[in-house]
Structures are given as structure tokens and as C-alpha cells.
Tab-separated table of C-alpha atoms and ligand atoms in Angstrom:
chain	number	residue	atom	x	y	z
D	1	UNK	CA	-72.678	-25.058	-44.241
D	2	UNK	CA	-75.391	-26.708	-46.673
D	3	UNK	CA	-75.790	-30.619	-46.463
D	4	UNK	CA	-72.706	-32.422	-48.486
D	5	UNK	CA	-74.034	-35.110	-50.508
D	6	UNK	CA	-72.676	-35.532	-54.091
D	7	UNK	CA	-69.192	-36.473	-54.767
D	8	UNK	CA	-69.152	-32.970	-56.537
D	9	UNK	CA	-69.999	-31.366	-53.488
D	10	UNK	CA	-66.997	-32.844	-51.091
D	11	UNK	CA	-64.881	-32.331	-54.545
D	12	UNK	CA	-66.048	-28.257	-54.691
D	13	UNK	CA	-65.445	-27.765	-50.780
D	14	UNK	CA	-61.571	-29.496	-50.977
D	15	UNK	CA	-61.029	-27.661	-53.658
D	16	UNK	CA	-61.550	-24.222	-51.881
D	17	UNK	CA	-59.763	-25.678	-48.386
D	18	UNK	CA	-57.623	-28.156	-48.946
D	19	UNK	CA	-53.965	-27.737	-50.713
D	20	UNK	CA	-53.667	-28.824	-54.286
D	21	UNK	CA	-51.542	-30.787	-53.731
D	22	UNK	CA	-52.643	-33.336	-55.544
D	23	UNK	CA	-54.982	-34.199	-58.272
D	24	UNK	CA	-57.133	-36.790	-57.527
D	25	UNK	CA	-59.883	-38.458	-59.671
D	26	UNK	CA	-63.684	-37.298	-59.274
D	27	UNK	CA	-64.574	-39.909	-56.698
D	28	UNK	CA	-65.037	-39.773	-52.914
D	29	UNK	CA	-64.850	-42.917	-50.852
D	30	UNK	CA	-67.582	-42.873	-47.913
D	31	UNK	CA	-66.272	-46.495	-47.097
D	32	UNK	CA	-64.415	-49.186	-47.795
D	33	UNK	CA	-63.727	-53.435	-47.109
D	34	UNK	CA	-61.386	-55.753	-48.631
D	35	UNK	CA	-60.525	-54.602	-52.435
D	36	UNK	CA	-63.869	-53.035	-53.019
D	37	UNK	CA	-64.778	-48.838	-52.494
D	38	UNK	CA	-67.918	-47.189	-52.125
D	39	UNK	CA	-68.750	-43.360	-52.818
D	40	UNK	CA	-70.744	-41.097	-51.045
D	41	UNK	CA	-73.829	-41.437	-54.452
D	42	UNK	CA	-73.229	-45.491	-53.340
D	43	UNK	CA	-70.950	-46.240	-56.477
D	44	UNK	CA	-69.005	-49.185	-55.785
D	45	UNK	CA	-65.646	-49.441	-57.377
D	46	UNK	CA	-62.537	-51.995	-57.482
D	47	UNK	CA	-59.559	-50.362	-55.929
D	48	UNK	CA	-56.743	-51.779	-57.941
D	49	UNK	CA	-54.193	-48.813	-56.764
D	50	UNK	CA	-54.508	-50.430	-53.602
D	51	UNK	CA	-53.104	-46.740	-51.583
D	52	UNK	CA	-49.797	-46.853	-53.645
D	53	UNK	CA	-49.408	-50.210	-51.696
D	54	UNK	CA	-49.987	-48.912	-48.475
D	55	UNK	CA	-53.996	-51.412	-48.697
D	56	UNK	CA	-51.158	-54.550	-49.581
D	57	UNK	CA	-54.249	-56.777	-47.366
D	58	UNK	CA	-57.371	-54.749	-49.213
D	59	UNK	CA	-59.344	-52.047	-46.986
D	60	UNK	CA	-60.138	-52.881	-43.640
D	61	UNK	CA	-58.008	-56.618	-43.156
D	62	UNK	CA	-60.318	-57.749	-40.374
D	63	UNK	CA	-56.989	-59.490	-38.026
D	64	UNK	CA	-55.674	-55.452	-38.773
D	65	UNK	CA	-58.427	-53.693	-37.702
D	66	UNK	CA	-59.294	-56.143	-34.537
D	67	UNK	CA	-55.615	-55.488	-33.981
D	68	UNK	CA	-56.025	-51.571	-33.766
D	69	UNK	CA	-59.425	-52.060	-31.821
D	70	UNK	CA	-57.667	-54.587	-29.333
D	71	UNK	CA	-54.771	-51.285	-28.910
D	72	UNK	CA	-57.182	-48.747	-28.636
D	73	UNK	CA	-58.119	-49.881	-25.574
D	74	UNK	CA	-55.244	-50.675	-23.958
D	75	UNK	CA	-53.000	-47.789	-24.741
D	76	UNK	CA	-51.923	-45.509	-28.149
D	77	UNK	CA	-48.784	-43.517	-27.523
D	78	UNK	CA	-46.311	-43.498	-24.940
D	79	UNK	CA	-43.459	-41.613	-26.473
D	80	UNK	CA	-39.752	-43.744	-26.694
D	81	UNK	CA	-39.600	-41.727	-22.914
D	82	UNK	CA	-40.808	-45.049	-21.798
D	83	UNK	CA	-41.336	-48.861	-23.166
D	84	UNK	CA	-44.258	-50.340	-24.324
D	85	UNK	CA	-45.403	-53.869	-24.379
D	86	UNK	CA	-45.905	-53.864	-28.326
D	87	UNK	CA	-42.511	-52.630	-29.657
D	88	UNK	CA	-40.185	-55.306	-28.429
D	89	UNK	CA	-42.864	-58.450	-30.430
D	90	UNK	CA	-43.473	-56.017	-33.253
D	91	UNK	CA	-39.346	-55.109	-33.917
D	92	UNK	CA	-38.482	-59.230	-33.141
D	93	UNK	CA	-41.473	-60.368	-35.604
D	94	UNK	CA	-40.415	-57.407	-38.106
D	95	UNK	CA	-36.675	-58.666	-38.087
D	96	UNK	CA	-37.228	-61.958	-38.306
D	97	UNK	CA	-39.372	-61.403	-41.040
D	98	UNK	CA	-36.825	-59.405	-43.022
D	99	UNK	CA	-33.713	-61.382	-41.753
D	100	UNK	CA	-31.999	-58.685	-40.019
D	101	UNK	CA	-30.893	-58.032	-36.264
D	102	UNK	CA	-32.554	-54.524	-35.582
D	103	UNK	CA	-35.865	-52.413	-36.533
D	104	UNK	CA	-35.671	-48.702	-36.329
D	105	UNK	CA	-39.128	-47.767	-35.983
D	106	UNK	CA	-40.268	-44.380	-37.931
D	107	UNK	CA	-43.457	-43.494	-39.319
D	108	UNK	CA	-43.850	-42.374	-42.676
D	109	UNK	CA	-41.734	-44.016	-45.941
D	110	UNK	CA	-39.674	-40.912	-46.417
D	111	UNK	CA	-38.601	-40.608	-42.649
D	112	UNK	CA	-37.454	-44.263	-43.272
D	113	UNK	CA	-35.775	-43.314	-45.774
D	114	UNK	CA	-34.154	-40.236	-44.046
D	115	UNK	CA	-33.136	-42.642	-41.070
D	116	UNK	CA	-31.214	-44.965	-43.770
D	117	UNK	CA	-29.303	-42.229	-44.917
D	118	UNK	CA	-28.378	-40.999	-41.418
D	119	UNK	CA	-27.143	-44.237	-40.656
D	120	UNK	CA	-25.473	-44.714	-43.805
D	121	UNK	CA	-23.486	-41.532	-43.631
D	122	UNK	CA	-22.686	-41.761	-39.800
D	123	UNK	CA	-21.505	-45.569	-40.653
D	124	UNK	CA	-19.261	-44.043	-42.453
D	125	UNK	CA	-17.756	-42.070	-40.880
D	126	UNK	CA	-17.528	-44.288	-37.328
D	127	UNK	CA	-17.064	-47.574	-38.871
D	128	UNK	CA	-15.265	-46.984	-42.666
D	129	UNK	CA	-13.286	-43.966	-41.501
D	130	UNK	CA	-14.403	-41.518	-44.102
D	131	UNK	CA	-12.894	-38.156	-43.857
D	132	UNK	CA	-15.327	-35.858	-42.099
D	133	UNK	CA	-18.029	-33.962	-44.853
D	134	UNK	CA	-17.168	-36.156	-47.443
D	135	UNK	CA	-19.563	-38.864	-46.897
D	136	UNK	CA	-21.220	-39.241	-50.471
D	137	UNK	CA	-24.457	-41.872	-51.342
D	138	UNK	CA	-25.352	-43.014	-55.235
D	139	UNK	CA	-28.536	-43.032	-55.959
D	140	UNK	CA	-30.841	-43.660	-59.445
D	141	UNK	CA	-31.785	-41.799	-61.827
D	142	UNK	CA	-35.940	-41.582	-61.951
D	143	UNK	CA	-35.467	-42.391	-58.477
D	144	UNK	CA	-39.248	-41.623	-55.938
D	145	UNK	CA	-38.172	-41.751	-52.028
D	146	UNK	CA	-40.754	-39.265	-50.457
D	147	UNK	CA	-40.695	-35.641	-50.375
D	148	UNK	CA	-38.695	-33.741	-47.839
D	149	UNK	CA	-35.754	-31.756	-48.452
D	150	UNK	CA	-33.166	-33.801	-48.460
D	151	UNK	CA	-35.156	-36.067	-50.716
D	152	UNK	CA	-36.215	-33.989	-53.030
D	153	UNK	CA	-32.610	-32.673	-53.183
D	154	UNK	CA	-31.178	-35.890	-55.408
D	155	UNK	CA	-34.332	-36.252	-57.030
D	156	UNK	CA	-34.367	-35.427	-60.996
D	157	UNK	CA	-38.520	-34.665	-61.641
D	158	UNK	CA	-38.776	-31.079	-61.979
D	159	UNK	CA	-41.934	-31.273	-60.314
D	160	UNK	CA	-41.141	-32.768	-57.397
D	161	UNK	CA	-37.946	-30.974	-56.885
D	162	UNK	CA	-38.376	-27.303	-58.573
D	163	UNK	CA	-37.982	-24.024	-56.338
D	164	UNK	CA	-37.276	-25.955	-53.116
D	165	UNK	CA	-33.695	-25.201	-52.780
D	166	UNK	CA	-31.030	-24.768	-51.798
D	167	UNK	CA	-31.016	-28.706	-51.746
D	168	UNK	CA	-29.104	-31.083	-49.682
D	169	UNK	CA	-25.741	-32.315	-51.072
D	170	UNK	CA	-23.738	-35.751	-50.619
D	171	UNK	CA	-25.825	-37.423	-53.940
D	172	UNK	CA	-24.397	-38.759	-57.080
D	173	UNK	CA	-27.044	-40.144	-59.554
D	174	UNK	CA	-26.185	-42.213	-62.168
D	175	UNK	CA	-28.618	-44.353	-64.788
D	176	UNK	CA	-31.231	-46.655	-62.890
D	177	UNK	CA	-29.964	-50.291	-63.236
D	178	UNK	CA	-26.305	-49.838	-64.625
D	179	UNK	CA	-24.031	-51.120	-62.682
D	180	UNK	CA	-20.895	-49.751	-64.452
D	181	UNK	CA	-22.047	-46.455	-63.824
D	182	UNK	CA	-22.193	-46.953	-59.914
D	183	UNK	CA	-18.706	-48.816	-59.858
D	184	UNK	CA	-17.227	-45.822	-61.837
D	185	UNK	CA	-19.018	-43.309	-59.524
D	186	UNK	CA	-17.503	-45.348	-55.927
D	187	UNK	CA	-14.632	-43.616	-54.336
D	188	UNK	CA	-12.989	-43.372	-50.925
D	189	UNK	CA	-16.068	-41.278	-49.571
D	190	UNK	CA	-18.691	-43.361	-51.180
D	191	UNK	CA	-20.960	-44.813	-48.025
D	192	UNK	CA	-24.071	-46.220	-49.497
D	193	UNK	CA	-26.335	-46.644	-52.527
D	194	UNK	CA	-30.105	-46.489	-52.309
D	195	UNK	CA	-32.163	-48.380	-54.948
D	196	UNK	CA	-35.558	-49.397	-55.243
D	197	UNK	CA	-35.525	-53.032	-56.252
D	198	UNK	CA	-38.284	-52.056	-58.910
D	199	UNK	CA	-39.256	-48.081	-59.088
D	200	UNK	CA	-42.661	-47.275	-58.847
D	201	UNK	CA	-43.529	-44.291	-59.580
D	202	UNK	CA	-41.360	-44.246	-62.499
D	203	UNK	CA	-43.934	-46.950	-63.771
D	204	UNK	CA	-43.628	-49.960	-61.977
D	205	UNK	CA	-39.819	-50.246	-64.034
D	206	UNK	CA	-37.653	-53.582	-63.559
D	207	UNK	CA	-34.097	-53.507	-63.982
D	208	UNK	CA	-32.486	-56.361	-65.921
D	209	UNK	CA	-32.390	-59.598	-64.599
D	210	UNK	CA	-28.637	-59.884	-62.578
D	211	UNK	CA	-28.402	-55.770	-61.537
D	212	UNK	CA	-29.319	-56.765	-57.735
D	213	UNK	CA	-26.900	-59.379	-57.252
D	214	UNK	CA	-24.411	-57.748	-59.170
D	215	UNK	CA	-25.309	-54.612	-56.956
D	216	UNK	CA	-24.766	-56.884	-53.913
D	217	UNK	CA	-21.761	-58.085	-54.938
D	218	UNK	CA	-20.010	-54.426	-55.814
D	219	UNK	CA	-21.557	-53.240	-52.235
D	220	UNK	CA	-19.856	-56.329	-50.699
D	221	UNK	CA	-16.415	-55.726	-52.676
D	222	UNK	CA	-16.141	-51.963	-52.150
D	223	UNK	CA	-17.010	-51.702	-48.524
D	224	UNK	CA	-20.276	-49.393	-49.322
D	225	UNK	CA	-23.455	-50.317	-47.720
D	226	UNK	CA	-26.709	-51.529	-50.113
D	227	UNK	CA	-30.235	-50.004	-48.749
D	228	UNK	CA	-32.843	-51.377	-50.628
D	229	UNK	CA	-35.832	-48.882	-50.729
D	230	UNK	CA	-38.822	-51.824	-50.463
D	231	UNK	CA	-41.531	-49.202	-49.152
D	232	UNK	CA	-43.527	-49.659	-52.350
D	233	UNK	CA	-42.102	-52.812	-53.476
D	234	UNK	CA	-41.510	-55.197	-50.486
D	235	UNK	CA	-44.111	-56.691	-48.361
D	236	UNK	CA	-45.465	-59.339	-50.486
D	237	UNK	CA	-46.462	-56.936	-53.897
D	238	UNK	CA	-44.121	-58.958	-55.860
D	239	UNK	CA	-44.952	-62.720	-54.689
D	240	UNK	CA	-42.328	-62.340	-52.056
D	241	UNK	CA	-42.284	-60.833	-48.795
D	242	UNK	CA	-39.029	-58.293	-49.683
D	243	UNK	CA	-38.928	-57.659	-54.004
D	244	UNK	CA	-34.707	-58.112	-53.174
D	245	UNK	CA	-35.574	-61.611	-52.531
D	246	UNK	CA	-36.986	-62.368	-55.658
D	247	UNK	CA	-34.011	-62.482	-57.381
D	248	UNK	CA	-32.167	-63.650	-53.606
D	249	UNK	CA	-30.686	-60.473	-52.740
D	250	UNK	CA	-30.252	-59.189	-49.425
D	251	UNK	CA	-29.495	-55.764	-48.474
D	252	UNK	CA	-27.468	-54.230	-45.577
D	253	UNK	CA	-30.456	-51.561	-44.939
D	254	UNK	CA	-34.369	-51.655	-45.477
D	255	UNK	CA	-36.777	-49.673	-45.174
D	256	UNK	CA	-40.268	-50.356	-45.086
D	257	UNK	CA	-43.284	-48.159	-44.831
D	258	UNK	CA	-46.694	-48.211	-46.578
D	259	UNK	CA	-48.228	-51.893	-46.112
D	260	UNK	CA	-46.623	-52.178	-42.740
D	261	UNK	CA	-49.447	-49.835	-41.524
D	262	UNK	CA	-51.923	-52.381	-42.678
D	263	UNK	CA	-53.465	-49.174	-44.615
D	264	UNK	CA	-54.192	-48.101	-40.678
D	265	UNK	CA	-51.703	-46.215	-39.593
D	266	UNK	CA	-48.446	-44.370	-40.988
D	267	UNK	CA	-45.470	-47.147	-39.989
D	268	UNK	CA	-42.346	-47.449	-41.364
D	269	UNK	CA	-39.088	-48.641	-40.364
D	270	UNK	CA	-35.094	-49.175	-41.595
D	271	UNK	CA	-33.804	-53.061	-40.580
D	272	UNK	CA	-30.540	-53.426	-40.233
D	273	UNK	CA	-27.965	-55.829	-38.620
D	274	UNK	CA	-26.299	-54.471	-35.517
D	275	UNK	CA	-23.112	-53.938	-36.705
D	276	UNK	CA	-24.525	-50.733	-38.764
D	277	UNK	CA	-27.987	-50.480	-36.646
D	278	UNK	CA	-25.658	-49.373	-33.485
D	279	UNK	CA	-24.042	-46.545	-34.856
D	280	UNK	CA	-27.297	-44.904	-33.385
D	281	UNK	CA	-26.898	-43.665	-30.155
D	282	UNK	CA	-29.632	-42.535	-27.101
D	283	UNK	CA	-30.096	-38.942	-28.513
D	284	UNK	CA	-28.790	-38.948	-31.752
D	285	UNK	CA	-32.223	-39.823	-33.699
D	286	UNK	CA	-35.840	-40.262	-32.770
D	287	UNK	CA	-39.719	-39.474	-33.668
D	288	UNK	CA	-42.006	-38.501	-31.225
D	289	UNK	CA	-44.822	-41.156	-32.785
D	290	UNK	CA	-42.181	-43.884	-33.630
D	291	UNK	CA	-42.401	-47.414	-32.502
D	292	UNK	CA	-45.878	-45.739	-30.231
D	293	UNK	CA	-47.573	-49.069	-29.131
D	294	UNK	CA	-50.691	-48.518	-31.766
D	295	UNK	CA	-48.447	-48.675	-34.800
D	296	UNK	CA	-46.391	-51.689	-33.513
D	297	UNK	CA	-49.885	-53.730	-32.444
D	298	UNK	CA	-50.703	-52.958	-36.341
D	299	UNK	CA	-47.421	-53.675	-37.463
D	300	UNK	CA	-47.121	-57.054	-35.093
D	301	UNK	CA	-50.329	-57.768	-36.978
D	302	UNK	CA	-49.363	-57.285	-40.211
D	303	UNK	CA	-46.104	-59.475	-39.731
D	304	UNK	CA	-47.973	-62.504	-38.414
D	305	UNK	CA	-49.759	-61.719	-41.939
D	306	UNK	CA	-47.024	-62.184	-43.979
D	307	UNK	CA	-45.721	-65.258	-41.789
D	308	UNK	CA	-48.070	-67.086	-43.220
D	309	UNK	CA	-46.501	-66.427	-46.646
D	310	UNK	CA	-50.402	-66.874	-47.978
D	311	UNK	CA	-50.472	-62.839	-49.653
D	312	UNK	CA	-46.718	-63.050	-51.449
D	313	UNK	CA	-48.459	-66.716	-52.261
D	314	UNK	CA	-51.167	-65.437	-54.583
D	315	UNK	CA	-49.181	-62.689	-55.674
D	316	UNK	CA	-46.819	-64.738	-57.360
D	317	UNK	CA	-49.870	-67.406	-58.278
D	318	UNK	CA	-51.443	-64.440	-59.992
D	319	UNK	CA	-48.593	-62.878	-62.009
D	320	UNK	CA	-49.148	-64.890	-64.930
D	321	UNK	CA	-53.065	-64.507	-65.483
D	322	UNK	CA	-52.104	-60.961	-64.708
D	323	UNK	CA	-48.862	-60.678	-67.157
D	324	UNK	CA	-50.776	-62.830	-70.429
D	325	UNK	CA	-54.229	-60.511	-70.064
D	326	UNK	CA	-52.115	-57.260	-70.500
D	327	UNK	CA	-49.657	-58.727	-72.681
D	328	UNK	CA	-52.528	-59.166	-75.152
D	329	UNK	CA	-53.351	-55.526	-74.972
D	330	UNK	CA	-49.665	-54.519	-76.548
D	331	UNK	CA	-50.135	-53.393	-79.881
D	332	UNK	CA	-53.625	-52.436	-79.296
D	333	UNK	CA	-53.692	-49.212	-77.668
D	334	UNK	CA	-50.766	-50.286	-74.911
D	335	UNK	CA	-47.576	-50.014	-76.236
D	336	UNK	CA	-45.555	-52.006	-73.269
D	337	UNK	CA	-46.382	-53.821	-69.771
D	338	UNK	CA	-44.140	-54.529	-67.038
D	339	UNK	CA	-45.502	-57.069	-64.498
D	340	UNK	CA	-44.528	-58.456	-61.595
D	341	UNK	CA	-46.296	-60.079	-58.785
D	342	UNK	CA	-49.113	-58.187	-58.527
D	343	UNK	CA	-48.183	-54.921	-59.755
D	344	UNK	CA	-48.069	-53.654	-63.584
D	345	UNK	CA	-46.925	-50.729	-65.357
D	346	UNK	CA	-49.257	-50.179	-68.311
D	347	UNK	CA	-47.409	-47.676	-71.226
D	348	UNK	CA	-51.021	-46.533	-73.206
D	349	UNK	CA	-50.307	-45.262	-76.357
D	350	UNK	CA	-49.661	-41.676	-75.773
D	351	UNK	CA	-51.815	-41.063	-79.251
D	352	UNK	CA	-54.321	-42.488	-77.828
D	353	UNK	CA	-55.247	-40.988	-74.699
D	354	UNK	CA	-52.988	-39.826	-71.444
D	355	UNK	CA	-52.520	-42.206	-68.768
D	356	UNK	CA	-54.737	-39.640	-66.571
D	357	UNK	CA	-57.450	-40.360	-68.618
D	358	UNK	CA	-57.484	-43.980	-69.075
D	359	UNK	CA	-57.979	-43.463	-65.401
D	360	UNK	CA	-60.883	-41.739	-65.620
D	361	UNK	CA	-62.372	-44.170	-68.000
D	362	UNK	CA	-61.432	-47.332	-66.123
D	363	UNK	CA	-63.399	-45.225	-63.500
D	364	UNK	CA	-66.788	-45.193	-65.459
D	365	UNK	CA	-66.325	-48.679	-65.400
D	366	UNK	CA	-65.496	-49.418	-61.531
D	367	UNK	CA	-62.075	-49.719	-61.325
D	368	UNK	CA	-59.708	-47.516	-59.876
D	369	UNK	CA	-56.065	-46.577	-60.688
D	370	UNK	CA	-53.890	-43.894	-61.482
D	371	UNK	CA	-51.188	-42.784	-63.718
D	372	UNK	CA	-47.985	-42.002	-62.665
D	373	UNK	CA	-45.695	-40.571	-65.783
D	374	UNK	CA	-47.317	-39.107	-68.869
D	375	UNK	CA	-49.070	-42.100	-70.516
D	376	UNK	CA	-48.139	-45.015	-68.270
D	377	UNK	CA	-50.396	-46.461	-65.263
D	378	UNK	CA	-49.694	-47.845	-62.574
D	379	UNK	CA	-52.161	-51.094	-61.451
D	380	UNK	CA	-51.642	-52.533	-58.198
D	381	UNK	CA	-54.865	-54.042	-56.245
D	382	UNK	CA	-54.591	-55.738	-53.067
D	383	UNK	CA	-52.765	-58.939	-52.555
D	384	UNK	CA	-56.324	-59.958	-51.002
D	385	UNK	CA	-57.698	-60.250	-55.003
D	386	UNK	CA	-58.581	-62.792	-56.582
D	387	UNK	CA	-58.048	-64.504	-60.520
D	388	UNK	CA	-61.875	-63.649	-61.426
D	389	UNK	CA	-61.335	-60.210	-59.638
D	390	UNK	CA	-57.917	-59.511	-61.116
D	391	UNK	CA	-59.902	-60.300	-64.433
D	392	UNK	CA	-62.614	-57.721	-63.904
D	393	UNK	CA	-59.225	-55.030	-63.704
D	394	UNK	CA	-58.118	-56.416	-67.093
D	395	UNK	CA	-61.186	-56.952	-69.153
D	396	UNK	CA	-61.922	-53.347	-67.873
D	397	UNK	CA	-58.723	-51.859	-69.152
D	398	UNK	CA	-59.396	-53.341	-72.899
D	399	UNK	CA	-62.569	-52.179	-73.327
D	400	UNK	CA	-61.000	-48.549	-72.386
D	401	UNK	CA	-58.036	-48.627	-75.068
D	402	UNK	CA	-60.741	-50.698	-77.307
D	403	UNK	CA	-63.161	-48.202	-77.202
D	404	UNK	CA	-60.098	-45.226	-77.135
D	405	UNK	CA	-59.270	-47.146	-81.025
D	406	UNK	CA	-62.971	-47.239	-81.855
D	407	UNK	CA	-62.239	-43.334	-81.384
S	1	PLP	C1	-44.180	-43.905	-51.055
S	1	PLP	C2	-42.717	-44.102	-51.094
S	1	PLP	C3	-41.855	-43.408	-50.227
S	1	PLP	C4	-42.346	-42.334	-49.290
S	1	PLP	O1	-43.299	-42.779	-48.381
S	1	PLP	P1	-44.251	-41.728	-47.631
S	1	PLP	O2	-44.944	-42.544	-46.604
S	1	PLP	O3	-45.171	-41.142	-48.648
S	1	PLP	O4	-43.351	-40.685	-47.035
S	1	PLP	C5	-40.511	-43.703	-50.281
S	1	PLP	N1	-40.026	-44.612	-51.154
S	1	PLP	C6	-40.816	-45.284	-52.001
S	1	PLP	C7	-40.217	-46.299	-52.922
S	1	PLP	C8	-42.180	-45.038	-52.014
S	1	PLP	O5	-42.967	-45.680	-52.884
């Protein structure tokens, strides 16, 4: 093989080997450290996509990778044959941190999410005595929870859901945020409802102030457990360490993935309280690389992280430089912006230019994002940023829908 050098020439060589499964922007990171991104031509760019949340503490977190380094040498997998001295401290900081009894450790955001549903549906049928089969879960319309079958199954994109049937069934979905809808669609079999407290990959969309605690409260009333999906959202994005809690909600299940592997390694988890976290038996559910003692010293690491409450802290400090900047861009070239915390979901004007290639133009100028639906993008840099940084992200954005205007 000749000498790779160019970003074009690691772009030509994934494009003949690697699955297109995705379609990423022209660049390719040769390294990386706090919020900043280098190419292999030396281009240095601001990563304000921060992994889809997964960089929450920017590339790199020094106390995250001297974590890993520390594990590395002592020992990396075990298998749940046997105990290990980092998932007890990692599953007690976790569910402290979250305020629930129990961590079920898993590793990637939509085997959390698989877990909660297991859980959910076996709940129901040991502890609220639903007839066998008829176990049924509500769940939102635009909803994103990963990508495996079941998944997929009560998901309504067409892209991510098209020719992989016969799909999983057991899902209503009714209209993200209305609460009516979900107490007309509750019956006898009715075990859970999944939500994301704010969905991301629909755009970074927030549902009216009052739908979470009202959502609690129905839960509560009807006997049907509330998972709140905080793998994007939770972990400090919003200016608080669970996005539930902005508004003071707590939910019977969690799960958590993407920042909880410190951008390091795949970790997720569902926390529960015992009462529903016991339904799960020796046997009845496991992973091979869950709860292995490299993921929980990461894991630990990043809980003693948020602890500190500093990260949710200039999340929430920042939401308002962040909110007014792209604010002033609506009605000149950005038809509407959703902010919260540290995350935004920027609507271009579709006239203008797709969301895909703002993208590539916020690129040319050093910062790096992506689109998720159509004309909207998605901007979410590390909680590590700060106000003259977050500015560089904003001033960069107007000049792209400035210049889009000029034409
Ligand atoms: C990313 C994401 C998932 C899936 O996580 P993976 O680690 O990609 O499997 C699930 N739910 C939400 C809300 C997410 O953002």
C-alpha cells in the first residue's frame, strides 16, 4: 500500500473498505485534546459535536485518561464469571450520582436501552401481574434509541427502520410531548414509557415546559414505570447532571451511555431502584464486556467528574451567551433555535442551504458539527468550553448563513 497522507487519501481507502454506513464530513482526525481536533494535513478544528455527547469532558480529559492508564495496568476484563475491584465503587458512585439503588452495567446506549425494556416488560409481568404476551411500552414519535432490532422496530425514520423486518412488537407511539395521547394509549398491559427528556437527533427538540412532571405524575397514578432515555441528554449537557432534573423529575429507569465512557470506552448502564432492578435474576441477562473493570475505572472517573458539579456548572453558566448569539441569527438565514445547556438545535433556512452543508462550511472555518434532519444542526461542544470558545462556534455559524444570504 502507498504512503497515506492527505485527508483525501484515508477518505478514498474507507471508502473502498469500510461500510457506508455513514457519511461523514471530509476531515480525518490524527489527534485530539480537550475541545480542539487536528487532521492528518495539521488542520486544527473546534469540535463542537463533541461525539454526539459521548466527548461531554472534551478529547482526552486528563483525570479520564490517567484513569484508563492507571487500569491498564492492573487488569481490563474479567468477565461477570468473577468480581472485580472497580465495579462495586463505579455502580455505588454511579447510583449515588443518579439517586437510585442499582446500576446495571452494559456497554453501548442501545444495549442500555434494550436492558430497560427487558426489565420493564419482565416487571410487568412479576410485579404488576400483566397477562403473559401482553406486556405493551409507549414510546415517542421522532423517537432515536440506537439501532438494533428491536429498536429500530418502534422507530418511525424510514431510514433507520426500512427493510429490517419483521420488527419487534409490544410498541405504541404516540406524538412526542403530549401527554393526553399517552394517558389515552395506557391500558391494563401498559408496563412502561420511554422518553428522551429532550430528543436529539430529532434536533435537539424540548417538549413544553410541565410534560415531565406531568409524565411523572401519570407514571405514578397508572402503575406504569417512566425510563428516561438520558444517553444523549443526561450527564451534565444540559447544566444538570440528569436533563429530568432540570425541570425536577425523576424517573423509575435510566439509562446512560455515551459520556459515561469519558469518550474512552463504550459504557452504558440502566439505574434503577431495587424494587424493579431485582426482577433480574443470575442468568436471565448479561454482556460479556459489561461492568469489565476498564470501563468501570473510566466510569468511577467520570462520576467523581460530575461530583464536583463544575461541567453541569458551566453548562448552565453558558446557556445564555449561547441562547442570545443564535437567537440573533433567527430571521437571518436560521429560521428557529432550541437551546439548552450546552446543546442547540439550529433550523437553517432550508432555501438557503441544507443543514449538511452549513456543516461543511462551518468546516472551512474550523468548527465542526453535523446535521441531523434535513436543514437543522445539531451543536454540542464539550462541557470543557469556554464563553470566548463557545463564541468562536457562534461568530462562525453567522458568517456561514451571512455569507449563504450574500449568495
Ligand atoms: C446515541 C443514543 C443511543 C444509542 O447509543 P449507542 O451507544 O450508539 O448504541 C440511545 N439513545 C439516545 C438518546 C442516544 O442519543
Amino acid at each position: 500500500m502507498t504512503k497515506l497522507s492527505t485527508n483525501q487519501d484515508f477518505i478514498d481507502l474507507e471508502d473502498q473498505v469500510a461500510a457506508h454506513n455513514y457519511s461523514p464530513l471530509p476531515v480525518v482526525v490524527d489527534h485530539a485534546e480537550g475541545i480542539w481536533v487536528t487532521d492528518v494535513e495539521g488542520n486544527r478544528y473546534l469540535d463542537a459535536l463533541s461525539g454526539y455527547s459521548a466527548l461531554n469532558f472534551g478529547h482526552r480529559h486528563p483525570a479520564l485518561v490517567q484513569a484508563a492508564k492507571d487500569q491498564l495496568d492492573r487488569s481490563t476484563l474479567t468477565s461477570r464469571a468473577f468480581h472485580n475491584d472497580q465495579l462495586g465503587p463505579f455502580c455505588a458512585k454511579l447510583a449515588g450520582l443518579v439517586g437510585k439503588d442499582m446500576i446495571l452495567p452494559m456497554n453501548t446506549g442501545a444495549e442500555a436501552v434494550e436492558t430497560a425494556l427487558k426489565i420493564a416488560r419482565k416487571w410487568g409481568y412479576l410485579v404488576k401481574g400483566v397477562a403473559p404476551e401482553q406486556a405493551e411500552i409507549i414510546v415517542m414519535d421522532g423517537n432515536f434509541h440506537g439501532r438494533t432490532t428491536t429498536i429500530i422496530s418502534f422507530s418511525d425514520d424510514p431510514e433507520a427502520r426500512d427493510h429490517y423486518g419483521p420488527y419487534t412488537q409490544g410498541f405504541v407511539s404516540v406524538p412526542y410531548g403530549d401527554l393526553a395521547a399517552i394517558e389515552a394509549a395506557i391500558h391494563d398491559g401498559t408496563v412502561a414509557v420511554l422518553v428522551e427528556p429532550i430528543q436529539g437527533e430529532q434536533g435537539v427538540k424540548i417538549p413544553k415546559e410541565g410534560f415531565l412532571p406531568g409524565l411523572r405524575e401519570l407514571c405514578t397514578e397508572r402503575n406504569v414505570l417512566m425510563i428516561a432515555d438520558e444517553i444523549q441528554a443526561g450527564l451534565g449537557r444540559v447544566g444538570t447532571t440528569l436533563a429530568c432534573q432540570y425541570e425536577g423529575v425523576e424517573a423509575d429507569l435510566y439509562t446512560l451511555g455515551k459520556a459515561l465512557g469519558g469518550g474512552i470506552v463504550p459504557v452504558s448502564a440502566v439505574a434503577a431502584d431495587a424494587d424493579v432492578m431485582n426482577v433480574i435474576t443470575p442468568g436471565t441477562h448479561g454482556s460479556t464486556f459489561g461492568g469489565n473493570p476498564l470501563a468501570a475505572a473510566v466510569g468511577l472517573a467520570v462520576c467523581e467528574l460530575l461530583e464536583s458539579g463544575e461541567h453541569q456548572g458551566n453548562a448552565a453558566a453558558l446557556e445564555g451567551q449561547f441562547r442570545e448569539a443564535l437567537e440573533a441569527l433567527v430571521g437571518r438565514g436560521v429560521e428557529e433555535v432550541r437551546v439548552r445547556g450546552l446543546w442547540a438545535g439550529v433550523d437553517i433556512d432550508p432555501e438557503l442551504m441544507s443543514g449538511k452543508e452549513a456543516c461543511k462550511q462551518l468546516m472551512k472555518k474550523g468548527v465542526l458539527a453535523k446535521d441531523t434532519h434535513g436543514s437543522t444542526i445539531r451543536l454540542a461542544p464539550p462541557l470543557t468550553i469556554t464563553g470566548e470558545e463557545l463564541r468562536i462556534v457562534t461568530d462562525a455559524l453567522a458568517e456561514v448563513v451571512t455569507e449563504a444570504r450574500r449568495g
